[in-house]
Amino acid sequence: MMRCLGPGSIKARSYPRDFCHGVQLLSCLSPRPASGSNCIQQMTTATKLSPRFEIRRLDPKQPGHVEWTAAIITHSNVFLSPLWPFLYPENKTSRAYTTFKGCKDMVTASLSTGLSLGVFDTQYKFKRPESAATGGRLYWDESNLEATADELLEQMDFPLVSIAQAYDGAMPIDRALYAPLIAALPAFATMYGALEALDKRDPDSWKPKAAGEVIMRSGTATRGDYEGFKLAKGMAHYMMRDAAEKGFRGIQIETAHPAVDKIWVNPPAPFKGERIGAFHTKTYELEEDGKTAKPFEAADLRCTKVYVTLKA
C-alpha cells in the first residue's frame, strides 16, 4: 500500500475505480466523407479548422484506423509529451514499439464506441507510392532499435494527423485492455490514481446512470509535424457541441499537457469547464513501504482532471 501525502489515498500502479470510463456526428459524416460536401463545410466553420482538414469518426473496421491511431498515441506520448519522455528518457524507441503493441486492443475498443474522432489532412502528400495505393501506411520496423523520433514520424505515412478517443461513461472499456499500456508506461496508472484521489465530488452528482449522459475522454494526441494548427482545440469544440446536441450533459477528461488542460477548462459558451483535481509533478509525493517518493519529479507540469458541463 502507498499513501498519498495530500488529499486522499491511492494504491501504487493500481487500476483506479474510474480508470476506464458520444458524440452525434452530422448525418453525412461517414468514416470517409466526400470532400467539399456541405456537411464538411458546416463542420469546418463551426470548429474554425482550415478547409484542408476534416473531422471524421474513427472506425476499427476502416483500413488503418487502429494502427494509425495507435502510432499517433505512441509517438506523441513517448517522444513529444511534457511528461513521459522525462519519466522514461532511456530506450525510447524500444518503449515506443512496446507501447504501440500494448495499446492496440485498447484503441480498438475505443474506436468501436463510435465516439472517437480523428482529423484527416485532405491535402496530405504521400511519401511513398505504396502508401498512396492503400490510402496510407505505417512503416515501423520493430527490429530497428536505432530509429529516431524523426525517422519514426517520417514512417507514419498516412493522412490521419490528430485523434480524440472517447466512449460513453455508462459503457466503460474493459480495464484489462489497458494492462499492456501500463506495462510500457507504469506511471500512467499512478497518474490516474492520483487524480481520482483528488476528486472529492459526490459520485451521484456527475456519474452517468444510463447511456447518453456523460462522455469519457481516453486519449488526445496530435502528430508532431501538425502541431500549431489548433487541431485538438477544433476537435474538442466540435465534440462538445455535437455531444450537447445529442443530449449528453457532460464530458470528462484527464490531462497531462497544459495545452489540453487549457482547451477543456475554457470551453466555448454556453459550456462550463471545471478543474476537478490537479497535482504538480514537481511536488506530488506518495509513500510506499514507509518511504516517500516523487514519481513524477523529473517532469514539470500540472496533471489535471477536467469536467465540462454541457447542460445543467
PDB file of C-alpha atoms in Angstrom:
ATOM      1  CA  MET A   1       0.000   0.000   0.000  1.00  0.00           C
ATOM      2  CA  MET A   2       1.085   3.574  -0.518  1.00  0.00           C
ATOM      3  CA  ARG A   3      -0.232   6.765   0.966  1.00  0.00           C
ATOM      4  CA  CYS A   4      -0.702   9.965  -0.985  1.00  0.00           C
ATOM      5  CA  LEU A   5       0.775  12.833   1.037  1.00  0.00           C
ATOM      6  CA  GLY A   6      -2.054  15.071   0.003  1.00  0.00           C
ATOM      7  CA  PRO A   7      -5.832  14.738  -0.182  1.00  0.00           C
ATOM      8  CA  GLY A   8      -6.964  11.140  -0.464  1.00  0.00           C
ATOM      9  CA  SER A   9      -5.008   7.936  -0.895  1.00  0.00           C
ATOM     10  CA  ILE A  10      -4.214   5.622  -3.777  1.00  0.00           C
ATOM     11  CA  LYS A  11      -2.519   2.321  -4.483  1.00  0.00           C
ATOM     12  CA  ALA A  12       0.706   2.136  -6.432  1.00  0.00           C
ATOM     13  CA  ARG A  13       0.190   1.282 -10.081  1.00  0.00           C
ATOM     14  CA  SER A  14      -3.295   0.008  -9.404  1.00  0.00           C
ATOM     15  CA  TYR A  15      -6.324   0.464 -11.641  1.00  0.00           C
ATOM     16  CA  PRO A  16      -8.386   3.336 -10.230  1.00  0.00           C
ATOM     17  CA  ARG A  17     -12.109   2.897  -9.875  1.00  0.00           C
ATOM     18  CA  ASP A  18     -12.853   5.205 -12.797  1.00  0.00           C
ATOM     19  CA  PHE A  19      -9.740   4.387 -14.826  1.00  0.00           C
ATOM     20  CA  CYS A  20     -11.837   3.139 -17.714  1.00  0.00           C
ATOM     21  CA  HIS A  21     -14.857   5.169 -18.265  1.00  0.00           C
ATOM     22  CA  GLY A  22     -20.715  10.161 -27.785  1.00  0.00           C
ATOM     23  CA  VAL A  23     -20.912  12.420 -29.948  1.00  0.00           C
ATOM     24  CA  GLN A  24     -23.594  12.714 -32.595  1.00  0.00           C
ATOM     25  CA  LEU A  25     -21.902  13.172 -35.942  1.00  0.00           C
ATOM     26  CA  LEU A  26     -23.502  15.171 -38.693  1.00  0.00           C
ATOM     27  CA  SER A  27     -25.757  12.877 -40.660  1.00  0.00           C
ATOM     28  CA  CYS A  28     -23.469  12.827 -43.680  1.00  0.00           C
ATOM     29  CA  LEU A  29     -20.241  12.387 -41.691  1.00  0.00           C
ATOM     30  CA  SER A  30     -19.144   8.878 -42.608  1.00  0.00           C
ATOM     31  CA  PRO A  31     -15.693   7.452 -41.826  1.00  0.00           C
ATOM     32  CA  ARG A  32     -14.589   8.702 -45.282  1.00  0.00           C
ATOM     33  CA  PRO A  33     -16.865  11.658 -46.139  1.00  0.00           C
ATOM     34  CA  ALA A  34     -16.932  13.262 -49.541  1.00  0.00           C
ATOM     35  CA  SER A  35     -14.537  16.159 -49.837  1.00  0.00           C
ATOM     36  CA  GLY A  36     -16.189  19.552 -50.139  1.00  0.00           C
ATOM     37  CA  SER A  37     -19.632  18.383 -49.024  1.00  0.00           C
ATOM     38  CA  ASN A  38     -21.972  20.814 -47.283  1.00  0.00           C
ATOM     39  CA  CYS A  39     -21.651  18.697 -44.171  1.00  0.00           C
ATOM     40  CA  ILE A  40     -17.885  19.161 -44.054  1.00  0.00           C
ATOM     41  CA  GLN A  41     -18.142  22.878 -44.772  1.00  0.00           C
ATOM     42  CA  GLN A  42     -20.541  23.340 -41.847  1.00  0.00           C
ATOM     43  CA  MET A  43     -18.262  21.358 -39.587  1.00  0.00           C
ATOM     44  CA  THR A  44     -15.122  23.241 -40.634  1.00  0.00           C
ATOM     45  CA  THR A  45     -16.807  26.572 -39.998  1.00  0.00           C
ATOM     46  CA  ALA A  46     -18.018  25.504 -36.562  1.00  0.00           C
ATOM     47  CA  THR A  47     -14.581  24.297 -35.468  1.00  0.00           C
ATOM     48  CA  LYS A  48     -12.574  27.035 -37.221  1.00  0.00           C
ATOM     49  CA  LEU A  49     -10.272  24.478 -38.801  1.00  0.00           C
ATOM     50  CA  SER A  50      -8.618  25.112 -42.130  1.00  0.00           C
ATOM     51  CA  PRO A  51     -10.710  23.666 -45.000  1.00  0.00           C
ATOM     52  CA  ARG A  52      -7.871  21.219 -45.701  1.00  0.00           C
ATOM     53  CA  PHE A  53      -8.754  19.330 -42.501  1.00  0.00           C
ATOM     54  CA  GLU A  54     -11.761  17.065 -41.967  1.00  0.00           C
ATOM     55  CA  ILE A  55     -13.034  15.605 -38.723  1.00  0.00           C
ATOM     56  CA  ARG A  56     -14.169  12.020 -39.173  1.00  0.00           C
ATOM     57  CA  ARG A  57     -15.400   9.261 -36.951  1.00  0.00           C
ATOM     58  CA  LEU A  58     -12.666   6.698 -36.328  1.00  0.00           C
ATOM     59  CA  ASP A  59     -13.787   3.150 -37.051  1.00  0.00           C
ATOM     60  CA  PRO A  60     -11.821  -0.040 -36.291  1.00  0.00           C
ATOM     61  CA  LYS A  61     -13.321  -1.614 -39.407  1.00  0.00           C
ATOM     62  CA  GLN A  62     -11.772   1.046 -41.622  1.00  0.00           C
ATOM     63  CA  PRO A  63      -8.335   0.102 -43.025  1.00  0.00           C
ATOM     64  CA  GLY A  64      -5.553   1.656 -40.999  1.00  0.00           C
ATOM     65  CA  HIS A  65      -7.611   3.425 -38.363  1.00  0.00           C
ATOM     66  CA  VAL A  66      -6.499   1.285 -35.403  1.00  0.00           C
ATOM     67  CA  GLU A  67      -2.846   1.116 -36.439  1.00  0.00           C
ATOM     68  CA  TRP A  68      -2.624   4.827 -37.289  1.00  0.00           C
ATOM     69  CA  THR A  69      -4.317   5.873 -34.051  1.00  0.00           C
ATOM     70  CA  ALA A  70      -2.014   3.637 -32.011  1.00  0.00           C
ATOM     71  CA  ALA A  71       1.022   5.063 -33.810  1.00  0.00           C
ATOM     72  CA  ILE A  72      -0.013   8.673 -33.142  1.00  0.00           C
ATOM     73  CA  ILE A  73      -0.693   7.925 -29.473  1.00  0.00           C
ATOM     74  CA  THR A  74       2.646   6.158 -29.162  1.00  0.00           C
ATOM     75  CA  HIS A  75       4.820   8.732 -30.912  1.00  0.00           C
ATOM     76  CA  SER A  76       3.165  11.678 -29.196  1.00  0.00           C
ATOM     77  CA  ASN A  77       3.434  10.197 -25.710  1.00  0.00           C
ATOM     78  CA  VAL A  78       6.839   8.543 -25.844  1.00  0.00           C
ATOM     79  CA  PHE A  79       8.689  11.335 -27.670  1.00  0.00           C
ATOM     80  CA  LEU A  80       6.726  14.609 -27.501  1.00  0.00           C
ATOM     81  CA  SER A  81       4.773  14.653 -24.240  1.00  0.00           C
ATOM     82  CA  PRO A  82       5.855  17.023 -21.440  1.00  0.00           C
ATOM     83  CA  LEU A  83       5.510  14.049 -19.085  1.00  0.00           C
ATOM     84  CA  TRP A  84       6.502  10.610 -20.372  1.00  0.00           C
ATOM     85  CA  PRO A  85       9.846  11.366 -22.105  1.00  0.00           C
ATOM     86  CA  PHE A  86      11.046  12.894 -18.834  1.00  0.00           C
ATOM     87  CA  LEU A  87       9.905   9.959 -16.725  1.00  0.00           C
ATOM     88  CA  TYR A  88      11.275   7.416 -19.197  1.00  0.00           C
ATOM     89  CA  PRO A  89      14.219   9.043 -21.018  1.00  0.00           C
ATOM     90  CA  GLU A  90      16.040   5.813 -21.842  1.00  0.00           C
ATOM     91  CA  ASN A  91      15.362   3.319 -24.637  1.00  0.00           C
ATOM     92  CA  LYS A  92      12.583   5.432 -26.121  1.00  0.00           C
ATOM     93  CA  THR A  93      12.444   3.585 -29.431  1.00  0.00           C
ATOM     94  CA  SER A  94      12.091   0.205 -27.764  1.00  0.00           C
ATOM     95  CA  ARG A  95       9.481   1.659 -25.411  1.00  0.00           C
ATOM     96  CA  ALA A  96       7.637   3.104 -28.396  1.00  0.00           C
ATOM     97  CA  TYR A  97       7.346  -0.297 -30.044  1.00  0.00           C
ATOM     98  CA  THR A  98       6.157  -1.828 -26.758  1.00  0.00           C
ATOM     99  CA  THR A  99       3.627   0.965 -26.254  1.00  0.00           C
ATOM    100  CA  PHE A 100       2.385   0.608 -29.818  1.00  0.00           C
ATOM    101  CA  LYS A 101       1.729  -3.109 -29.442  1.00  0.00           C
ATOM    102  CA  GLY A 102       0.330  -2.657 -25.952  1.00  0.00           C
ATOM    103  CA  CYS A 103      -2.281  -0.053 -26.826  1.00  0.00           C
ATOM    104  CA  LYS A 104      -3.794  -1.651 -29.927  1.00  0.00           C
ATOM    105  CA  ASP A 105      -6.549  -3.590 -28.131  1.00  0.00           C
ATOM    106  CA  MET A 106      -7.462  -0.529 -26.082  1.00  0.00           C
ATOM    107  CA  VAL A 107      -7.558   1.577 -29.239  1.00  0.00           C
ATOM    108  CA  THR A 108      -9.759  -0.975 -30.993  1.00  0.00           C
ATOM    109  CA  ALA A 109     -12.227  -0.900 -28.105  1.00  0.00           C
ATOM    110  CA  SER A 110     -12.224   2.893 -28.017  1.00  0.00           C
ATOM    111  CA  LEU A 111     -12.811   3.231 -31.739  1.00  0.00           C
ATOM    112  CA  SER A 112     -15.591   0.638 -31.550  1.00  0.00           C
ATOM    113  CA  THR A 113     -17.700   3.016 -29.443  1.00  0.00           C
ATOM    114  CA  GLY A 114     -18.358   5.271 -32.420  1.00  0.00           C
ATOM    115  CA  LEU A 115     -17.433   8.286 -30.292  1.00  0.00           C
ATOM    116  CA  SER A 116     -13.736   8.637 -31.118  1.00  0.00           C
ATOM    117  CA  LEU A 117     -12.763  11.274 -33.668  1.00  0.00           C
ATOM    118  CA  GLY A 118      -9.818  11.970 -35.912  1.00  0.00           C
ATOM    119  CA  VAL A 119      -8.614  14.875 -38.026  1.00  0.00           C
ATOM    120  CA  PHE A 120      -7.545  13.971 -41.557  1.00  0.00           C
ATOM    121  CA  ASP A 121      -5.434  16.143 -43.841  1.00  0.00           C
ATOM    122  CA  THR A 122      -7.224  16.102 -47.204  1.00  0.00           C
ATOM    123  CA  GLN A 123      -4.135  17.620 -48.848  1.00  0.00           C
ATOM    124  CA  TYR A 124      -1.708  15.096 -47.400  1.00  0.00           C
ATOM    125  CA  LYS A 125       1.201  14.243 -49.728  1.00  0.00           C
ATOM    126  CA  PHE A 126       2.186  10.590 -49.507  1.00  0.00           C
ATOM    127  CA  LYS A 127       5.899   9.930 -49.215  1.00  0.00           C
ATOM    128  CA  ARG A 128       5.779   6.530 -50.918  1.00  0.00           C
ATOM    129  CA  PRO A 129       3.678   5.253 -53.828  1.00  0.00           C
ATOM    130  CA  GLU A 130       2.659   2.118 -51.939  1.00  0.00           C
ATOM    131  CA  SER A 131       1.142   4.346 -49.244  1.00  0.00           C
ATOM    132  CA  ALA A 132      -0.939   6.209 -51.806  1.00  0.00           C
ATOM    133  CA  ALA A 133      -2.183   2.908 -53.199  1.00  0.00           C
ATOM    134  CA  THR A 134      -3.700   1.901 -49.855  1.00  0.00           C
ATOM    135  CA  GLY A 135      -4.693   5.339 -48.536  1.00  0.00           C
ATOM    136  CA  GLY A 136      -1.878   5.319 -46.003  1.00  0.00           C
ATOM    137  CA  ARG A 137       0.594   3.017 -44.345  1.00  0.00           C
ATOM    138  CA  LEU A 138       2.832   2.665 -41.286  1.00  0.00           C
ATOM    139  CA  TYR A 139       6.423   1.524 -41.867  1.00  0.00           C
ATOM    140  CA  TRP A 140       7.793   0.962 -38.370  1.00  0.00           C
ATOM    141  CA  ASP A 141      10.335  -1.849 -38.146  1.00  0.00           C
ATOM    142  CA  GLU A 142      10.392  -3.124 -34.572  1.00  0.00           C
ATOM    143  CA  SER A 143      13.788  -4.719 -35.120  1.00  0.00           C
ATOM    144  CA  ASN A 144      15.324  -1.275 -35.716  1.00  0.00           C
ATOM    145  CA  LEU A 145      16.022  -0.031 -32.206  1.00  0.00           C
ATOM    146  CA  GLU A 146      18.192   2.796 -33.544  1.00  0.00           C
ATOM    147  CA  ALA A 147      15.314   4.611 -35.265  1.00  0.00           C
ATOM    148  CA  THR A 148      14.990   8.208 -34.088  1.00  0.00           C
ATOM    149  CA  ALA A 149      11.797  10.077 -33.262  1.00  0.00           C
ATOM    150  CA  ASP A 150      12.045  11.951 -36.561  1.00  0.00           C
ATOM    151  CA  GLU A 151      12.566   8.742 -38.514  1.00  0.00           C
ATOM    152  CA  LEU A 152       9.565   7.086 -36.874  1.00  0.00           C
ATOM    153  CA  LEU A 153       7.464  10.149 -37.658  1.00  0.00           C
ATOM    154  CA  GLU A 154       8.571  10.050 -41.288  1.00  0.00           C
ATOM    155  CA  GLN A 155       7.487   6.402 -41.426  1.00  0.00           C
ATOM    156  CA  MET A 156       3.933   7.393 -40.383  1.00  0.00           C
ATOM    157  CA  ASP A 157       2.827   7.875 -43.989  1.00  0.00           C
ATOM    158  CA  PHE A 158      -0.923   8.376 -43.608  1.00  0.00           C
ATOM    159  CA  PRO A 159      -3.401  11.298 -43.590  1.00  0.00           C
ATOM    160  CA  LEU A 160      -4.687  10.887 -40.008  1.00  0.00           C
ATOM    161  CA  VAL A 161      -2.975  13.676 -38.058  1.00  0.00           C
ATOM    162  CA  SER A 162      -4.807  14.104 -34.732  1.00  0.00           C
ATOM    163  CA  ILE A 163      -7.002  11.842 -32.608  1.00  0.00           C
ATOM    164  CA  ALA A 164      -9.503  12.161 -29.761  1.00  0.00           C
ATOM    165  CA  GLN A 165     -10.553   8.884 -28.157  1.00  0.00           C
ATOM    166  CA  ALA A 166     -13.813   8.755 -26.243  1.00  0.00           C
ATOM    167  CA  TYR A 167     -16.519   6.434 -25.008  1.00  0.00           C
ATOM    168  CA  ASP A 168     -19.824   6.506 -23.160  1.00  0.00           C
ATOM    169  CA  GLY A 169     -19.286   6.564 -19.399  1.00  0.00           C
ATOM    170  CA  ALA A 170     -22.138   4.113 -18.919  1.00  0.00           C
ATOM    171  CA  MET A 171     -20.272   1.561 -21.044  1.00  0.00           C
ATOM    172  CA  PRO A 172     -16.655   1.641 -19.826  1.00  0.00           C
ATOM    173  CA  ILE A 173     -13.817  -0.040 -21.670  1.00  0.00           C
ATOM    174  CA  ASP A 174     -12.551  -3.274 -20.120  1.00  0.00           C
ATOM    175  CA  ARG A 175      -9.760  -2.357 -17.701  1.00  0.00           C
ATOM    176  CA  ALA A 176      -7.748  -5.398 -18.722  1.00  0.00           C
ATOM    177  CA  LEU A 177      -7.191  -3.832 -22.134  1.00  0.00           C
ATOM    178  CA  TYR A 178      -5.073  -1.133 -20.504  1.00  0.00           C
ATOM    179  CA  ALA A 179      -2.675  -3.573 -18.824  1.00  0.00           C
ATOM    180  CA  PRO A 180      -0.136  -3.768 -21.698  1.00  0.00           C
ATOM    181  CA  LEU A 181      -0.090   0.031 -21.985  1.00  0.00           C
ATOM    182  CA  ILE A 182       0.528   0.364 -18.254  1.00  0.00           C
ATOM    183  CA  ALA A 183       3.330  -2.179 -18.516  1.00  0.00           C
ATOM    184  CA  ALA A 184       5.014   0.105 -21.059  1.00  0.00           C
ATOM    185  CA  LEU A 185       4.281   3.339 -19.145  1.00  0.00           C
ATOM    186  CA  PRO A 186       3.822   2.271 -15.489  1.00  0.00           C
ATOM    187  CA  ALA A 187       3.231   5.781 -14.137  1.00  0.00           C
ATOM    188  CA  PHE A 188       0.157   6.022 -16.357  1.00  0.00           C
ATOM    189  CA  ALA A 189      -1.916   4.200 -13.740  1.00  0.00           C
ATOM    190  CA  THR A 190      -0.263   6.143 -10.924  1.00  0.00           C
ATOM    191  CA  MET A 191      -1.315   9.421 -12.532  1.00  0.00           C
ATOM    192  CA  TYR A 192      -4.929   8.327 -12.941  1.00  0.00           C
ATOM    193  CA  GLY A 193      -4.982   7.035  -9.371  1.00  0.00           C
ATOM    194  CA  ALA A 194      -3.641  10.322  -8.041  1.00  0.00           C
ATOM    195  CA  LEU A 195      -6.283  12.320  -9.905  1.00  0.00           C
ATOM    196  CA  GLU A 196      -9.008  10.002  -8.683  1.00  0.00           C
ATOM    197  CA  ALA A 197      -7.881  10.507  -5.089  1.00  0.00           C
ATOM    198  CA  LEU A 198      -8.158  14.260  -5.569  1.00  0.00           C
ATOM    199  CA  ASP A 199     -11.717  14.036  -6.905  1.00  0.00           C
ATOM    200  CA  LYS A 200     -13.969  14.873  -3.966  1.00  0.00           C
ATOM    201  CA  ARG A 201     -17.261  15.074  -5.839  1.00  0.00           C
ATOM    202  CA  ASP A 202     -20.288  13.093  -4.808  1.00  0.00           C
ATOM    203  CA  PRO A 203     -20.406  10.356  -7.482  1.00  0.00           C
ATOM    204  CA  ASP A 204     -24.155  10.817  -7.798  1.00  0.00           C
ATOM    205  CA  SER A 205     -23.599  14.433  -8.798  1.00  0.00           C
ATOM    206  CA  TRP A 206     -21.944  13.580 -12.101  1.00  0.00           C
ATOM    207  CA  LYS A 207     -21.632   9.874 -12.875  1.00  0.00           C
ATOM    208  CA  PRO A 208     -23.842   8.557 -15.686  1.00  0.00           C
ATOM    209  CA  LYS A 209     -26.827   6.485 -14.699  1.00  0.00           C
ATOM    210  CA  ALA A 210     -27.599   5.493 -18.276  1.00  0.00           C
ATOM    211  CA  ALA A 211     -26.084   5.655 -21.737  1.00  0.00           C
ATOM    212  CA  GLY A 212     -26.041   9.041 -23.443  1.00  0.00           C
ATOM    213  CA  GLU A 213     -25.271  11.128 -20.359  1.00  0.00           C
ATOM    214  CA  VAL A 214     -21.505  11.520 -19.887  1.00  0.00           C
ATOM    215  CA  ILE A 215     -18.642  11.121 -22.357  1.00  0.00           C
ATOM    216  CA  MET A 216     -15.292   9.947 -21.030  1.00  0.00           C
ATOM    217  CA  ARG A 217     -12.246  11.071 -22.987  1.00  0.00           C
ATOM    218  CA  SER A 218      -9.484   8.478 -23.113  1.00  0.00           C
ATOM    219  CA  GLY A 219      -6.690   9.903 -25.221  1.00  0.00           C
ATOM    220  CA  THR A 220      -5.674  13.029 -27.131  1.00  0.00           C
ATOM    221  CA  ALA A 221      -2.694  13.231 -29.468  1.00  0.00           C
ATOM    222  CA  THR A 222      -1.509  15.199 -32.485  1.00  0.00           C
ATOM    223  CA  ARG A 223       1.365  14.293 -34.774  1.00  0.00           C
ATOM    224  CA  GLY A 224       4.488  16.347 -34.206  1.00  0.00           C
ATOM    225  CA  ASP A 225       4.506  17.616 -37.780  1.00  0.00           C
ATOM    226  CA  TYR A 226       0.975  19.016 -37.374  1.00  0.00           C
ATOM    227  CA  GLU A 227       1.364  20.978 -34.169  1.00  0.00           C
ATOM    228  CA  GLY A 228       0.310  24.616 -34.416  1.00  0.00           C
ATOM    229  CA  PHE A 229      -2.873  24.056 -36.431  1.00  0.00           C
ATOM    230  CA  LYS A 230      -5.064  24.018 -33.270  1.00  0.00           C
ATOM    231  CA  LEU A 231      -6.441  20.629 -34.285  1.00  0.00           C
ATOM    232  CA  ALA A 232      -7.009  19.408 -30.724  1.00  0.00           C
ATOM    233  CA  LYS A 233      -8.954  22.572 -29.885  1.00  0.00           C
ATOM    234  CA  GLY A 234     -11.083  22.395 -33.009  1.00  0.00           C
ATOM    235  CA  MET A 235     -11.885  18.742 -32.468  1.00  0.00           C
ATOM    236  CA  ALA A 236     -12.658  19.316 -28.770  1.00  0.00           C
ATOM    237  CA  HIS A 237     -15.074  22.153 -29.516  1.00  0.00           C
ATOM    238  CA  TYR A 238     -16.753  20.079 -32.196  1.00  0.00           C
ATOM    239  CA  MET A 239     -17.167  17.168 -29.804  1.00  0.00           C
ATOM    240  CA  MET A 240     -18.662  19.426 -27.126  1.00  0.00           C
ATOM    241  CA  ARG A 241     -21.232  20.971 -29.459  1.00  0.00           C
ATOM    242  CA  ASP A 242     -22.162  17.688 -31.043  1.00  0.00           C
ATOM    243  CA  ALA A 243     -22.457  15.907 -27.701  1.00  0.00           C
ATOM    244  CA  ALA A 244     -24.711  18.645 -26.362  1.00  0.00           C
ATOM    245  CA  GLU A 245     -26.958  18.392 -29.400  1.00  0.00           C
ATOM    246  CA  LYS A 246     -27.310  14.678 -28.814  1.00  0.00           C
ATOM    247  CA  GLY A 247     -28.281  15.181 -25.179  1.00  0.00           C
ATOM    248  CA  PHE A 248     -25.092  14.412 -23.257  1.00  0.00           C
ATOM    249  CA  ARG A 249     -24.784  16.515 -20.116  1.00  0.00           C
ATOM    250  CA  GLY A 250     -21.025  16.359 -19.598  1.00  0.00           C
ATOM    251  CA  ILE A 251     -17.570  15.319 -20.777  1.00  0.00           C
ATOM    252  CA  GLN A 252     -14.687  14.330 -18.505  1.00  0.00           C
ATOM    253  CA  ILE A 253     -11.005  14.247 -19.420  1.00  0.00           C
ATOM    254  CA  GLU A 254      -7.701  13.667 -17.636  1.00  0.00           C
ATOM    255  CA  THR A 255      -4.828  15.744 -18.998  1.00  0.00           C
ATOM    256  CA  ALA A 256      -1.041  15.611 -18.896  1.00  0.00           C
ATOM    257  CA  HIS A 257      -0.434  18.592 -21.151  1.00  0.00           C
ATOM    258  CA  PRO A 258      -1.038  22.282 -20.340  1.00  0.00           C
ATOM    259  CA  ALA A 259      -2.496  22.995 -23.778  1.00  0.00           C
ATOM    260  CA  VAL A 260      -5.088  20.229 -23.437  1.00  0.00           C
ATOM    261  CA  ASP A 261      -5.992  21.380 -19.931  1.00  0.00           C
ATOM    262  CA  LYS A 262      -6.482  24.942 -21.206  1.00  0.00           C
ATOM    263  CA  ILE A 263      -8.771  23.788 -24.015  1.00  0.00           C
ATOM    264  CA  TRP A 264     -11.107  21.911 -21.704  1.00  0.00           C
ATOM    265  CA  VAL A 265     -11.098  24.338 -18.765  1.00  0.00           C
ATOM    266  CA  ASN A 266     -12.085  27.113 -21.179  1.00  0.00           C
ATOM    267  CA  PRO A 267     -14.797  25.641 -23.427  1.00  0.00           C
ATOM    268  CA  PRO A 268     -16.896  27.808 -25.736  1.00  0.00           C
ATOM    269  CA  ALA A 269     -20.101  29.279 -24.293  1.00  0.00           C
ATOM    270  CA  PRO A 270     -22.529  28.147 -23.056  1.00  0.00           C
ATOM    271  CA  PHE A 271     -20.472  25.213 -21.755  1.00  0.00           C
ATOM    272  CA  LYS A 272     -18.590  25.408 -18.447  1.00  0.00           C
ATOM    273  CA  GLY A 273     -15.257  23.761 -17.644  1.00  0.00           C
ATOM    274  CA  GLU A 274     -14.114  22.933 -14.125  1.00  0.00           C
ATOM    275  CA  ARG A 275     -10.782  21.573 -12.958  1.00  0.00           C
ATOM    276  CA  ILE A 276     -11.860  18.774 -10.621  1.00  0.00           C
ATOM    277  CA  GLY A 277      -8.416  17.774  -9.408  1.00  0.00           C
ATOM    278  CA  ALA A 278      -4.808  18.639 -10.120  1.00  0.00           C
ATOM    279  CA  PHE A 279      -1.296  17.956  -8.904  1.00  0.00           C
ATOM    280  CA  HIS A 280       2.095  19.303  -9.926  1.00  0.00           C
ATOM    281  CA  THR A 281       4.659  16.758 -10.951  1.00  0.00           C
ATOM    282  CA  LYS A 282       7.466  18.509  -9.053  1.00  0.00           C
ATOM    283  CA  THR A 283       5.703  18.450  -5.700  1.00  0.00           C
ATOM    284  CA  TYR A 284       3.459  15.382  -5.805  1.00  0.00           C
ATOM    285  CA  GLU A 285       4.530  12.803  -3.225  1.00  0.00           C
ATOM    286  CA  LEU A 286       3.442   9.342  -2.219  1.00  0.00           C
ATOM    287  CA  GLU A 287       4.599   6.935   0.415  1.00  0.00           C
ATOM    288  CA  GLU A 288       5.158   3.239  -0.160  1.00  0.00           C
ATOM    289  CA  ASP A 289       6.540   0.792   2.384  1.00  0.00           C
ATOM    290  CA  GLY A 290       7.495   3.660   4.664  1.00  0.00           C
ATOM    291  CA  LYS A 291       9.446   5.514   2.001  1.00  0.00           C
ATOM    292  CA  THR A 292       8.482   8.806   0.397  1.00  0.00           C
ATOM    293  CA  ALA A 293       8.817   9.103  -3.359  1.00  0.00           C
ATOM    294  CA  LYS A 294       8.174  11.696  -6.041  1.00  0.00           C
ATOM    295  CA  PRO A 295       7.267   9.547  -9.054  1.00  0.00           C
ATOM    296  CA  PHE A 296       6.721  12.479 -11.443  1.00  0.00           C
ATOM    297  CA  GLU A 297       9.501  14.816 -10.279  1.00  0.00           C
ATOM    298  CA  ALA A 298      11.516  14.542 -13.498  1.00  0.00           C
ATOM    299  CA  ALA A 299       8.740  16.361 -15.380  1.00  0.00           C
ATOM    300  CA  ASP A 300       7.493  19.899 -14.832  1.00  0.00           C
ATOM    301  CA  LEU A 301       3.769  20.303 -15.424  1.00  0.00           C
ATOM    302  CA  ARG A 302       0.369  20.072 -13.813  1.00  0.00           C
ATOM    303  CA  CYS A 303      -1.711  16.945 -14.382  1.00  0.00           C
ATOM    304  CA  THR A 304      -5.439  17.587 -14.173  1.00  0.00           C
ATOM    305  CA  LYS A 305      -8.919  16.151 -14.324  1.00  0.00           C
ATOM    306  CA  VAL A 306     -11.458  18.415 -16.031  1.00  0.00           C
ATOM    307  CA  TYR A 307     -15.226  18.153 -16.298  1.00  0.00           C
ATOM    308  CA  VAL A 308     -17.154  20.143 -18.885  1.00  0.00           C
ATOM    309  CA  THR A 309     -20.824  20.725 -18.146  1.00  0.00           C
ATOM    310  CA  LEU A 310     -22.818  20.749 -21.361  1.00  0.00           C
ATOM    311  CA  LYS A 311     -26.183  21.219 -19.693  1.00  0.00           C
ATOM    312  CA  ALA A 312     -27.433  21.515 -16.132  1.00  0.00           C
TER     313      ALA A 312
END
